[in-house]
XYZ file of C-alpha atoms in Angstrom:
636
model
C 6.181 -75.435 -26.664
C 5.341 -73.471 -23.454
C 6.513 -74.800 -20.110
C 4.054 -77.153 -18.376
C 1.756 -75.564 -15.830
C 3.004 -76.704 -12.364
C 0.578 -76.306 -9.457
C 1.481 -77.051 -5.803
C -1.507 -78.473 -3.880
C -1.304 -78.426 -0.048
C -3.775 -79.987 2.418
C -3.157 -81.101 6.013
C 0.520 -80.017 5.610
C 0.974 -82.509 2.778
C 2.134 -81.044 -0.525
C 2.013 -82.476 -4.021
C 2.855 -81.022 -7.415
C 0.470 -81.436 -10.334
C 1.894 -80.848 -13.808
C -0.550 -79.885 -16.581
C 0.338 -79.602 -20.266
C -1.347 -76.615 -21.858
C -2.543 -73.258 -20.613
C -5.617 -74.244 -18.609
C -6.333 -76.524 -15.650
C -9.710 -77.228 -14.023
C -9.669 -77.724 -10.233
C -12.332 -79.674 -8.307
C -13.525 -82.981 -6.896
C -14.645 -84.332 -10.273
C -12.726 -87.151 -11.890
C -12.470 -85.138 -15.107
C -10.555 -82.282 -13.446
C -6.864 -81.830 -14.300
C -6.200 -80.915 -10.637
C -8.334 -83.177 -8.469
C -8.655 -82.268 -4.774
C -10.372 -84.276 -2.029
C -11.858 -81.392 -0.066
C -15.470 -81.559 1.206
C -15.854 -77.814 0.527
C -14.817 -78.153 -3.106
C -17.359 -78.406 -5.938
C -17.053 -80.998 -8.682
C -15.675 -78.299 -10.970
C -14.679 -75.566 -8.585
C -12.405 -73.172 -10.478
C -10.046 -72.889 -13.431
C -6.419 -71.741 -13.504
C -5.417 -70.430 -16.889
C -2.269 -68.951 -18.355
C -2.265 -66.163 -20.932
C 1.257 -65.323 -22.007
C 3.163 -64.050 -18.930
C 0.038 -63.758 -16.815
C -1.995 -66.262 -14.834
C -5.653 -66.012 -13.799
C -7.994 -67.904 -11.516
C -11.649 -68.123 -12.599
C -14.366 -69.348 -10.222
C -16.829 -71.764 -11.896
C -19.914 -70.870 -9.837
C -18.658 -72.984 -6.911
C -20.833 -73.508 -3.841
C -18.291 -72.223 -1.269
C -16.285 -69.786 -3.378
C -12.682 -69.359 -4.440
C -10.440 -67.164 -2.220
C -7.217 -65.284 -2.919
C -5.558 -63.162 -0.210
C -8.646 -63.311 2.018
C -10.885 -62.097 -0.833
C -13.602 -64.103 -2.549
C -12.953 -63.781 -6.271
C -14.830 -64.313 -9.506
C -11.931 -63.776 -11.897
C -8.591 -62.420 -10.786
C -5.020 -62.183 -12.058
C -2.491 -63.963 -9.821
C 0.545 -62.113 -8.506
C 3.856 -63.720 -7.678
C 3.529 -66.111 -4.742
C -0.223 -65.607 -4.244
C -2.170 -68.548 -2.802
C -5.586 -69.825 -3.936
C -7.681 -71.251 -1.079
C -10.548 -73.752 -1.522
C -11.896 -74.890 1.865
C -8.877 -76.351 3.653
C -6.855 -76.750 0.449
C -4.281 -74.250 -0.813
C -2.908 -74.008 -4.348
C -0.126 -71.905 -5.849
C 1.695 -71.866 -9.145
C 5.236 -73.194 -9.264
C 7.946 -73.499 -11.924
C 7.525 -72.292 -15.531
C 5.102 -69.425 -15.237
C 6.049 -68.655 -11.611
C 9.599 -68.053 -12.725
C 8.420 -65.706 -15.445
C 6.121 -63.875 -13.030
C 9.071 -63.376 -10.685
C 11.210 -62.039 -13.515
C 8.714 -59.320 -14.480
C 9.822 -56.692 -12.012
C 9.681 -53.428 -13.902
C 6.758 -51.682 -15.588
C 8.641 -51.489 -18.874
C 9.346 -55.202 -18.882
C 5.706 -55.932 -18.066
C 4.514 -53.789 -20.951
C 6.893 -55.464 -23.381
C 5.741 -58.876 -22.198
C 2.078 -57.894 -22.483
C 2.550 -56.553 -25.982
C 4.276 -59.792 -26.974
C 1.479 -61.854 -25.450
C -1.176 -59.752 -27.153
C 0.555 -60.313 -30.461
C 0.706 -64.034 -29.779
C -3.014 -64.017 -28.928
C -3.822 -62.165 -32.144
C -1.790 -64.539 -34.274
C -3.223 -67.572 -32.488
C -6.853 -66.563 -32.982
C -6.280 -65.664 -36.652
C -4.635 -69.065 -37.267
C -7.537 -70.857 -35.602
C -10.094 -68.860 -37.601
C -8.578 -70.153 -40.829
C -9.625 -73.706 -40.012
C -13.170 -72.972 -38.826
C -16.183 -73.764 -41.045
C -18.999 -72.532 -38.802
C -19.794 -68.850 -38.335
C -20.902 -69.424 -34.716
C -17.591 -71.070 -33.764
C -15.602 -68.299 -35.488
C -17.585 -65.700 -33.545
C -16.828 -67.501 -30.242
C -13.074 -67.466 -30.940
C -13.229 -63.775 -31.820
C -15.124 -62.907 -28.621
C -12.767 -64.864 -26.350
C -9.738 -63.165 -27.877
C -11.347 -59.712 -27.540
C -12.238 -60.223 -23.877
C -8.739 -61.483 -23.129
C -6.948 -58.637 -24.930
C -9.039 -55.842 -23.427
C -9.678 -57.487 -20.017
C -13.386 -56.921 -20.548
C -16.199 -58.502 -18.574
C -18.202 -59.615 -21.629
C -17.889 -59.710 -25.393
C -20.494 -59.826 -28.190
C -20.658 -60.394 -31.928
C -23.709 -59.228 -33.871
C -23.931 -60.157 -37.569
C -26.375 -58.334 -39.847
C -27.966 -58.885 -43.248
C -30.161 -56.277 -44.964
C -30.295 -54.271 -41.757
C -31.495 -57.195 -39.629
C -29.489 -58.980 -36.920
C -29.149 -62.601 -38.075
C -26.702 -63.810 -35.420
C -26.220 -62.561 -31.857
C -23.633 -64.277 -29.680
C -22.249 -63.287 -26.269
C -19.642 -64.782 -23.903
C -18.184 -63.615 -20.583
C -14.636 -63.599 -19.202
C -15.121 -67.202 -17.994
C -15.923 -68.231 -21.594
C -19.506 -68.961 -20.672
C -22.327 -68.228 -23.108
C -24.378 -65.100 -22.332
C -28.071 -65.947 -22.679
C -30.254 -63.749 -24.927
C -27.378 -61.458 -25.976
C -29.691 -59.216 -28.033
C -31.421 -58.213 -24.772
C -28.182 -57.294 -22.979
C -27.690 -54.140 -25.061
C -29.917 -51.179 -25.810
C -31.363 -51.150 -29.350
C -30.511 -47.446 -29.510
C -26.885 -48.121 -28.665
C -26.636 -51.128 -30.986
C -28.092 -49.161 -33.903
C -25.710 -46.255 -33.249
C -22.696 -48.562 -33.172
C -23.712 -50.306 -36.433
C -24.132 -46.951 -38.188
C -20.767 -45.634 -36.984
C -17.975 -45.365 -39.526
C -15.383 -46.137 -36.851
C -15.021 -47.394 -33.276
C -17.442 -46.322 -30.541
C -15.862 -45.837 -27.091
C -18.004 -44.972 -24.054
C -16.465 -44.241 -20.667
C -19.850 -44.401 -18.898
C -22.717 -45.332 -21.252
C -25.503 -44.123 -18.978
C -24.031 -40.613 -18.719
C -22.110 -40.142 -21.972
C -23.325 -37.549 -24.470
C -26.180 -38.632 -26.710
C -27.010 -41.674 -24.574
C -27.445 -39.793 -21.308
C -30.956 -40.363 -19.997
C -31.800 -43.253 -22.346
C -33.903 -45.495 -20.099
C -32.928 -48.797 -21.735
C -29.209 -48.081 -21.234
C -29.695 -47.026 -17.617
C -31.884 -50.049 -16.844
C -29.252 -52.446 -18.209
C -26.540 -50.884 -16.019
C -24.167 -50.410 -18.955
C -20.948 -48.508 -18.190
C -17.698 -49.007 -20.119
C -18.243 -50.069 -23.724
C -16.114 -50.401 -26.845
C -17.572 -51.399 -30.224
C -15.931 -51.695 -33.656
C -17.547 -52.620 -37.001
C -16.650 -55.845 -38.795
C -15.988 -54.945 -42.446
C -15.420 -57.442 -45.266
C -14.829 -56.226 -48.835
C -16.473 -52.878 -48.095
C -19.546 -54.497 -46.505
C -20.396 -54.179 -42.818
C -20.863 -57.756 -41.630
C -21.750 -56.722 -38.107
C -20.278 -55.537 -34.858
C -17.627 -56.669 -32.339
C -18.323 -55.271 -28.883
C -16.843 -55.592 -25.364
C -18.208 -54.080 -22.177
C -17.697 -53.826 -18.431
C -20.683 -53.214 -16.151
C -18.683 -52.632 -12.951
C -16.047 -50.090 -13.939
C -16.149 -46.781 -15.770
C -13.301 -46.025 -18.175
C -12.275 -49.667 -18.353
C -11.017 -49.280 -21.931
C -8.256 -47.013 -23.194
C -7.296 -45.620 -26.585
C -4.767 -48.422 -27.040
C -7.650 -50.900 -26.584
C -9.488 -49.119 -29.407
C -6.550 -49.628 -31.762
C -6.051 -53.190 -30.600
C -9.697 -54.206 -31.023
C -9.922 -52.349 -34.334
C -6.932 -54.264 -35.649
C -8.356 -57.562 -34.467
C -11.767 -56.777 -36.029
C -10.194 -55.797 -39.343
C -8.181 -58.998 -39.608
C -10.884 -61.259 -38.199
C -13.669 -59.830 -40.418
C -11.903 -61.169 -43.504
C -11.711 -64.642 -41.985
C -15.270 -64.367 -40.668
C -16.532 -63.259 -44.088
C -14.785 -66.204 -45.710
C -16.373 -68.599 -43.203
C -19.782 -67.042 -43.879
C -19.273 -67.287 -47.636
C -18.240 -70.941 -47.380
C -21.278 -71.721 -45.215
C -23.572 -69.838 -47.592
C -22.096 -71.642 -50.593
C -22.708 -75.022 -48.992
C -26.250 -73.994 -48.084
C -26.922 -72.820 -51.644
C -25.543 -76.048 -53.084
C -27.844 -78.112 -50.856
C -30.794 -75.872 -51.675
C -30.039 -76.066 -55.406
C -29.898 -79.860 -55.255
C -33.261 -79.936 -53.455
C -34.761 -77.523 -55.974
C -33.479 -79.624 -58.855
C -35.139 -82.703 -57.390
C -38.367 -80.806 -56.766
C -38.252 -79.316 -60.263
C -37.840 -82.746 -61.796
C -40.834 -84.055 -59.886
C -42.814 -80.907 -60.712
C -42.074 -81.137 -64.474
C -43.089 -84.779 -64.500
C -46.263 -84.004 -62.579
C -47.047 -81.087 -64.907
C -46.811 -83.333 -67.961
C -49.044 -85.920 -66.349
C -51.417 -83.196 -65.246
C -51.613 -81.692 -68.729
C -52.520 -85.101 -70.121
C -55.069 -85.654 -67.361
C -56.667 -82.235 -67.767
C -56.823 -82.568 -71.537
C -59.005 -85.638 -71.140
C -61.316 -83.655 -68.832
C -61.823 -80.768 -71.304
C -60.300 -78.206 -68.931
C -58.794 -74.798 -69.630
C -55.770 -73.319 -67.882
C -54.856 -69.646 -67.650
C -51.556 -69.264 -65.758
C -52.157 -71.228 -62.560
C -55.954 -70.860 -62.736
C -57.655 -74.086 -63.854
C -61.301 -74.667 -64.716
C -63.885 -75.541 -67.356
C -67.126 -74.122 -65.961
C -69.032 -71.387 -67.845
C -68.190 -68.920 -65.027
C -64.455 -69.548 -65.350
C -64.602 -69.392 -69.168
C -66.180 -65.956 -68.868
C -63.412 -64.880 -66.463
C -60.697 -66.102 -68.852
C -62.316 -64.208 -71.711
C -62.240 -60.978 -69.703
C -58.612 -61.566 -68.678
C -57.558 -62.011 -72.317
C -59.143 -58.681 -73.246
C -57.161 -56.724 -70.602
C -53.932 -58.761 -70.723
C -52.013 -56.490 -73.080
C -53.172 -53.177 -71.593
C -51.729 -51.162 -68.702
C -55.040 -50.069 -67.208
C -55.667 -50.673 -63.483
C -57.675 -53.796 -62.676
C -59.862 -54.416 -59.621
C -60.383 -58.078 -58.717
C -63.336 -58.822 -56.438
C -64.110 -62.198 -54.974
C -64.554 -64.137 -51.783
C -61.543 -65.143 -49.735
C -59.752 -68.110 -51.292
C -61.047 -67.678 -54.860
C -57.567 -67.104 -56.305
C -57.318 -63.335 -56.666
C -53.518 -63.293 -56.487
C -53.275 -66.109 -59.058
C -55.376 -64.048 -61.466
C -53.157 -61.015 -60.840
C -50.035 -63.084 -61.541
C -51.558 -64.425 -64.758
C -52.298 -60.865 -65.931
C -48.727 -59.751 -65.198
C -46.751 -62.729 -66.499
C -48.951 -63.063 -69.593
C -48.584 -59.385 -70.513
C -45.867 -57.048 -71.834
C -44.456 -56.407 -68.326
C -43.670 -60.071 -67.659
C -39.900 -59.478 -67.558
C -40.294 -56.757 -64.917
C -41.013 -57.178 -61.171
C -44.327 -58.430 -59.814
C -44.597 -57.054 -56.257
C -47.253 -58.026 -53.692
C -48.446 -56.136 -50.604
C -51.336 -57.019 -48.274
C -52.981 -53.752 -47.214
C -54.986 -55.419 -44.451
C -51.983 -56.901 -42.631
C -50.259 -53.663 -41.556
C -51.217 -50.541 -39.577
C -51.171 -47.190 -41.376
C -47.671 -46.143 -40.319
C -46.064 -49.385 -41.467
C -48.173 -49.640 -44.635
C -47.181 -46.118 -45.687
C -43.497 -46.986 -45.232
C -43.900 -50.305 -47.074
C -45.653 -48.727 -50.063
C -43.726 -45.477 -50.436
C -40.430 -46.157 -48.597
C -38.618 -43.911 -46.129
C -35.328 -42.115 -45.616
C -32.924 -42.549 -42.728
C -34.208 -40.792 -39.596
C -37.809 -40.466 -40.831
C -39.023 -42.174 -37.645
C -37.673 -44.143 -34.687
C -35.963 -47.238 -36.017
C -35.415 -45.849 -39.551
C -31.658 -46.429 -39.524
C -31.182 -46.400 -43.308
C -32.928 -45.447 -46.541
C -35.495 -47.973 -47.771
C -37.296 -48.193 -51.113
C -41.049 -48.836 -51.065
C -43.153 -51.297 -53.034
C -43.926 -48.759 -55.756
C -40.213 -48.241 -56.443
C -39.560 -51.985 -56.346
C -42.333 -52.547 -58.914
C -41.159 -49.784 -61.264
C -41.703 -50.986 -64.827
C -43.743 -53.964 -63.625
C -46.934 -54.604 -61.677
C -47.954 -53.940 -58.070
C -50.643 -56.168 -56.579
C -52.433 -54.625 -53.588
C -54.468 -57.268 -51.781
C -57.314 -56.374 -49.391
C -57.310 -52.784 -50.670
C -60.698 -52.258 -49.032
C -59.008 -52.369 -45.600
C -57.107 -49.112 -46.230
C -57.822 -46.152 -43.978
C -59.143 -42.893 -45.438
C -55.704 -41.285 -45.075
C -53.970 -44.092 -46.965
C -56.684 -44.032 -49.624
C -55.936 -40.361 -50.212
C -52.187 -40.988 -50.561
C -52.772 -43.885 -52.949
C -55.119 -41.752 -55.058
C -52.462 -39.074 -55.373
C -49.885 -41.605 -56.584
C -52.315 -42.927 -59.208
C -53.097 -39.395 -60.382
C -49.531 -38.046 -60.481
C -47.504 -41.199 -61.191
C -44.956 -40.234 -58.542
C -44.230 -41.051 -54.908
C -42.457 -39.352 -52.013
C -40.587 -41.382 -49.403
C -41.435 -40.740 -45.764
C -39.199 -37.979 -44.420
C -38.141 -36.811 -47.893
C -39.153 -33.847 -50.071
C -37.938 -35.522 -53.252
C -40.542 -36.812 -55.731
C -39.770 -40.064 -57.560
C -41.482 -40.961 -60.837
C -42.761 -44.551 -61.040
C -44.226 -46.571 -63.903
C -46.406 -49.230 -62.319
C -49.456 -51.181 -63.420
C -51.730 -51.428 -60.397
C -53.815 -54.541 -59.771
C -55.985 -54.343 -56.653
C -58.053 -57.046 -54.966
C -60.703 -57.174 -52.267
C -63.216 -59.605 -50.796
C -65.573 -56.703 -50.065
C -68.158 -55.079 -52.298
C -66.397 -51.744 -52.781
C -69.503 -50.203 -54.332
C -71.330 -50.782 -51.042
C -68.294 -49.454 -49.131
C -68.466 -46.271 -51.214
C -72.174 -45.890 -50.495
C -71.484 -46.394 -46.783
C -68.729 -43.753 -46.843
C -65.934 -46.198 -45.964
C -64.175 -45.967 -49.319
C -63.408 -42.949 -51.488
C -65.521 -42.856 -54.639
C -62.788 -41.204 -56.716
C -60.281 -43.903 -55.719
C -62.857 -46.608 -56.445
C -63.201 -45.440 -60.058
C -59.436 -45.099 -60.400
C -58.985 -48.723 -59.346
C -62.014 -50.101 -61.202
C -61.086 -49.243 -64.758
C -61.646 -52.958 -65.351
C -63.543 -55.088 -62.818
C -62.947 -58.840 -62.687
C -65.486 -60.662 -60.512
C -64.152 -64.051 -59.406
C -66.871 -66.675 -58.975
C -66.920 -68.712 -55.746
C -66.157 -72.391 -56.104
C -69.787 -73.373 -55.445
C -70.774 -71.545 -58.661
C -68.121 -73.260 -60.799
C -70.034 -76.331 -61.914
C -67.712 -79.267 -62.593
C -64.539 -77.469 -61.466
C -64.306 -79.175 -58.057
C -63.252 -82.427 -59.691
C -60.773 -80.715 -62.028
C -59.181 -78.750 -59.239
C -59.051 -81.689 -56.852
C -57.271 -83.823 -59.479
C -54.934 -80.927 -60.270
C -54.017 -80.323 -56.629
C -53.455 -84.017 -55.956
C -50.856 -84.034 -58.751
C -49.140 -80.884 -57.486
C -49.032 -82.070 -53.881
C -47.656 -85.484 -54.762
C -44.815 -83.785 -56.678
C -44.045 -81.233 -53.955
C -44.174 -83.763 -51.106
C -42.396 -86.506 -53.054
C -45.230 -88.971 -52.415
C -47.238 -91.280 -54.656
C -50.210 -89.603 -56.268
C -53.580 -90.609 -54.851
C -56.680 -91.080 -57.010
C -60.199 -89.946 -56.180
C -62.744 -92.699 -55.728
C -66.390 -92.174 -56.807
C -67.642 -91.784 -53.228
C -64.891 -89.301 -52.376
C -65.677 -87.254 -55.475
C -69.359 -87.216 -54.520
C -68.487 -85.795 -51.080
C -66.275 -83.100 -52.620
C -68.934 -82.010 -55.094
C -71.570 -81.901 -52.343
C -69.481 -79.546 -50.172
C -70.302 -75.815 -50.307
C -66.587 -74.879 -49.896
C -66.891 -71.668 -47.854
C -63.091 -71.295 -48.097
C -63.262 -71.759 -51.877
C -60.235 -72.952 -53.891
C -57.811 -72.349 -51.012
C -59.809 -74.698 -48.782
C -59.878 -77.365 -51.502
C -56.107 -77.051 -52.043
C -55.427 -77.439 -48.326
C -57.725 -80.460 -48.177
C -55.822 -82.150 -51.026
C -52.523 -81.303 -49.304
C -53.764 -82.949 -46.114
C -55.082 -86.000 -47.980
C -51.741 -86.469 -49.774
C -49.718 -86.106 -46.584
C -51.745 -88.378 -44.306
C -52.791 -91.272 -46.512
C -52.003 -93.663 -49.342
C -53.958 -95.372 -52.082
C -57.353 -94.268 -53.454
C -58.983 -91.382 -51.595
C -62.144 -92.311 -49.685
C -64.620 -90.135 -47.711
C -62.921 -91.250 -44.479
C -59.800 -89.313 -45.523
C -61.565 -85.945 -45.450
C -61.632 -83.495 -42.564
C -64.734 -82.928 -40.448
C -65.345 -79.546 -42.108
C -65.766 -81.203 -45.502
C -67.876 -84.101 -44.232
C -70.181 -81.956 -42.103
C -71.017 -79.408 -44.763
C -74.277 -80.382 -46.373
C -75.009 -79.764 -49.992
C -77.752 -77.185 -50.695
C -81.161 -78.641 -51.393
C -81.813 -78.985 -55.130
C -84.191 -76.465 -56.644
C -87.469 -77.938 -57.878
C -88.199 -76.998 -61.485
C -91.809 -77.646 -62.453
C -91.784 -77.921 -66.243
C -95.586 -77.689 -66.360
C -95.498 -74.002 -65.293
C -95.206 -71.135 -67.757
C -91.666 -69.733 -68.067
C -92.206 -66.569 -65.899
C -93.628 -68.643 -63.009
C -90.860 -71.238 -63.372
C -88.221 -68.486 -63.099
C -89.993 -66.972 -60.087
C -90.216 -70.340 -58.314
C -86.533 -71.129 -58.872
C -85.335 -67.673 -57.843
C -87.591 -67.578 -54.768
C -86.336 -70.967 -53.580
C -82.720 -69.948 -54.134
C -83.179 -66.648 -52.267
C -84.960 -68.239 -49.302
C -82.300 -70.956 -49.094
C -79.462 -68.401 -49.160
C -81.170 -66.281 -46.479
C -81.657 -69.325 -44.290
C -78.008 -70.336 -44.583
C -76.855 -66.794 -43.784
C -79.290 -66.521 -40.830
C -81.072 -63.597 -42.437
C -77.925 -61.602 -43.336
C -78.857 -60.155 -46.735
C -75.341 -59.020 -47.607
C -73.970 -62.552 -47.110
C -76.940 -64.053 -48.925
C -76.409 -61.729 -51.901
C -72.708 -62.594 -51.943
C -73.483 -66.320 -51.903
C -75.962 -65.863 -54.761
C -73.460 -63.858 -56.797
C -75.618 -60.722 -56.988
C -75.496 -57.323 -55.319
C -77.373 -56.594 -52.119
C -79.504 -54.045 -53.995
C -80.501 -56.667 -56.582
C -81.427 -59.076 -53.790
C -83.648 -56.484 -52.093
C -85.418 -55.796 -55.401
C -86.136 -59.495 -55.911
C -87.376 -59.886 -52.313
C -89.751 -57.004 -52.908
C -90.721 -58.278 -56.376
C -91.594 -61.779 -55.173
C -93.041 -60.523 -51.828
C -90.856 -62.916 -49.864
C -90.669 -60.777 -46.648
C -88.018 -62.968 -44.938
C -87.926 -60.902 -41.735
C -85.483 -58.316 -40.319
C -82.038 -58.027 -41.848
C -79.477 -59.510 -39.432
C -76.689 -57.297 -40.785
C -78.509 -54.057 -39.974
C -78.105 -52.419 -36.579
C -81.301 -50.989 -34.988
């Protein structure tokens, strides 16, 4: 056991000795302080006196009037033999135990031996403490505090990475206070360079050293001395241990490099074990939750199969329906299921294009291989090109390692490109080349890579019209549209609203762990009267909301305003007394005029709502002499 820490406190020529067990004592007016002083100039927690081996330090705790040693206001300072700490009118100095040791250290050689012994003790102490820690964050704090103490740094940081991304960033200063937003305290350029280094990175003056000279982010942050070493566990780089000093150049020496490298090597094993234990516990909890969800899902699926069988429904993968339009879709899907030809799926937003693509993949010969999804409308060209084709290290700013693209990930399986109509002309050309040659080239590389991928594309646009307007390449269009599957909107799937609503209520009750709600007659009438502009996705979200917010039978009051406010289209009048050609003309004319009215004269939207092409709509308008007025989607 180390000697107690003895501190002499003097005020108004009255001295007292305070004895503190341990290596740290807080000084201030607060009742929780180990050394309590009654000085009006003292803060509640004014400073801290701490012992580290044969050395003693005073650390100011952001006091109002400051902590003074030898006439100098200090933030953190080692204490020499006999030095006095002044707080207002109170003086403190260390006595006994450590004071005797400080007095005994008279030669440089003896000091070095003592420091080496204390460093070893610090190393052993932190490694022992790491063995009993179960949280990665706490382990990182212990590692930082030891690093700052051993190297006498101003701040220390630990950055942990997974798959190239920083998943934990933690910083602490010499006073063991948390550094806010640690990821913003270092340049991304410098952090990336340190993570990619095979060994330690030592900078004497970061703003003027070699490759970092002139980097604005480093200069703006005022970074000077810096030492970083990788944390390696079983050949894997877990992250980075880093210490810095913003006030002094050359604050770290070669011996600090060896010392911090040794600490990082030993601590990384303990840190990796803590991470693995935490991950194992997380996986166990997740597995238990999944097992419970799976049990509920299997039960709900059985009930749903029984329910759907009584309603004469058909199911293809996750697509459910019984309407003539959906039967026709299923028939087309069965014909192309076993082939490898590209498929283009067209349909309004929310009609289930990705579900159809999944059914084609998992019902076909490539089911055991990857099914990879990419949304072409969600990324700009530069990012989309990298996502689809991959890149090599150094291909562009931020490309710190090689990365495979979606085509390589889907090799042997299927690649689903959603919103393919949003691609730029340049990306269309690159995609066409891949489809023609069956090979890709990563960004920044000259190497060609062969890929075997079945391409399934989807769009909510009419690509034929986009080709005619010059927005989409005709040759790519025909490459994608070997087989065209046109998904009907929900309003054209007669009888499917009820089937889908019942189906989604069962799924949501299982996923949310809530009692299944039944549809009442009035609620069903409201659902079937809705036009569902968001299609199946909107209906699914409505059933999710109904399950979450209510109990018992579903009534119209449970529905959102969007569902209640949407009026059903007026029924078409069929006069049976008319001859067949006039009856057809009357029905089609009424349907066209109604669609144009709802779309405010936009013929493209009206044609889409009617399930026909814009050209076919124009022919019928001309044929029946409807003359509905100017087209709202045409610019003058």
